[in-house]
């Protein structure tokens, strides 16, 4: 019983900003990597940004300089600040977290339900 709940998606004009949040809850022993992927209609799901427990970050080339990923370990939450949004950023955004549970050995990747981001004038 682990859940990732996303919030912050919506409709925004080109050049605008949005901040996505994703909070993990449930049977959590520890969280290693967290991140965001996105999937546009007819396209594959691609990595947007990742962040390790030590806060090492990685970004897709298409969002470098515009998006910032961060995390709050006390809240088990990952954020994605999106600035200077473009129409090509339109997609469903999914958060993920690599989680070790108290109940089981090892760790697994968990995914949020997805949140729609639409950039249009």
mmCIF file with all atom_site columns, C-alpha atoms in Angstrom, residues 9-10 18 20 37-41 43-46 48 67 82 85-94 114-119:
data_model
loop_
_atom_site.group_PDB
_atom_site.id
_atom_site.type_symbol
_atom_site.label_atom_id
_atom_site.label_alt_id
_atom_site.label_comp_id
_atom_site.label_asym_id
_atom_site.label_entity_id
_atom_site.label_seq_id
_atom_site.pdbx_PDB_ins_code
_atom_site.Cartn_x
_atom_site.Cartn_y
_atom_site.Cartn_z
_atom_site.occupancy
_atom_site.B_iso_or_equiv
_atom_site.pdbx_formal_charge
_atom_site.auth_seq_id
_atom_site.auth_comp_id
_atom_site.auth_asym_id
_atom_site.auth_atom_id
_atom_site.pdbx_PDB_model_num
ATOM 1  C CA . UNK A 1 9   ? -1.489 20.427 -13.488 1.00 0.00 ? 9   UNK A CA 1
ATOM 2  C CA . UNK A 1 10  ? -3.758 22.559 -15.621 1.00 0.00 ? 10  UNK A CA 1
ATOM 3  C CA . UNK A 1 18  ? 3.181  25.743 -13.282 1.00 0.00 ? 18  UNK A CA 1
ATOM 4  C CA . UNK A 1 20  ? 3.717  20.132 -9.986  1.00 0.00 ? 20  UNK A CA 1
ATOM 5  C CA . UNK A 1 37  ? 8.132  11.583 -16.956 1.00 0.00 ? 37  UNK A CA 1
ATOM 6  C CA . UNK A 1 38  ? 5.705  12.876 -19.571 1.00 0.00 ? 38  UNK A CA 1
ATOM 7  C CA . UNK A 1 39  ? 3.738  11.400 -22.453 1.00 0.00 ? 39  UNK A CA 1
ATOM 8  C CA . UNK A 1 40  ? 2.158  13.366 -25.288 1.00 0.00 ? 40  UNK A CA 1
ATOM 9  C CA . UNK A 1 41  ? -0.591 11.871 -27.500 1.00 0.00 ? 41  UNK A CA 1
ATOM 10 C CA . UNK A 1 43  ? 4.331  9.539  -28.294 1.00 0.00 ? 43  UNK A CA 1
ATOM 11 C CA . UNK A 1 44  ? 6.331  7.369  -25.924 1.00 0.00 ? 44  UNK A CA 1
ATOM 12 C CA . UNK A 1 45  ? 6.774  8.226  -22.260 1.00 0.00 ? 45  UNK A CA 1
ATOM 13 C CA . UNK A 1 46  ? 10.022 10.187 -21.847 1.00 0.00 ? 46  UNK A CA 1
ATOM 14 C CA . UNK A 1 48  ? 11.773 14.895 -17.916 1.00 0.00 ? 48  UNK A CA 1
ATOM 15 C CA . UNK A 1 67  ? 12.346 23.325 -15.386 1.00 0.00 ? 67  UNK A CA 1
ATOM 16 C CA . UNK A 1 82  ? 8.031  24.615 -14.912 1.00 0.00 ? 82  UNK A CA 1
ATOM 17 C CA . UNK A 1 85  ? 6.244  26.838 -20.887 1.00 0.00 ? 85  UNK A CA 1
ATOM 18 C CA . UNK A 1 86  ? 5.886  26.003 -24.576 1.00 0.00 ? 86  UNK A CA 1
ATOM 19 C CA . UNK A 1 87  ? 3.071  24.267 -26.490 1.00 0.00 ? 87  UNK A CA 1
ATOM 20 C CA . UNK A 1 88  ? 5.365  21.270 -26.990 1.00 0.00 ? 88  UNK A CA 1
ATOM 21 C CA . UNK A 1 89  ? 5.402  20.787 -23.200 1.00 0.00 ? 89  UNK A CA 1
ATOM 22 C CA . UNK A 1 90  ? 1.756  19.690 -23.410 1.00 0.00 ? 90  UNK A CA 1
ATOM 23 C CA . UNK A 1 91  ? 1.517  16.138 -22.060 1.00 0.00 ? 91  UNK A CA 1
ATOM 24 C CA . UNK A 1 92  ? 0.379  13.973 -19.201 1.00 0.00 ? 92  UNK A CA 1
ATOM 25 C CA . UNK A 1 93  ? 3.038  14.201 -16.499 1.00 0.00 ? 93  UNK A CA 1
ATOM 26 C CA . UNK A 1 94  ? 3.747  11.192 -14.268 1.00 0.00 ? 94  UNK A CA 1
ATOM 27 C CA . UNK A 1 114 ? -0.696 11.327 -14.108 1.00 0.00 ? 114 UNK A CA 1
ATOM 28 C CA . UNK A 1 115 ? -1.717 14.964 -14.342 1.00 0.00 ? 115 UNK A CA 1
ATOM 29 C CA . UNK A 1 116 ? -2.552 16.854 -17.542 1.00 0.00 ? 116 UNK A CA 1
ATOM 30 C CA . UNK A 1 117 ? -0.496 19.912 -18.480 1.00 0.00 ? 117 UNK A CA 1
ATOM 31 C CA . UNK A 1 118 ? -1.809 21.884 -21.451 1.00 0.00 ? 118 UNK A CA 1
ATOM 32 C CA . UNK A 1 119 ? 0.082  24.885 -22.863 1.00 0.00 ? 119 UNK A CA 1
#
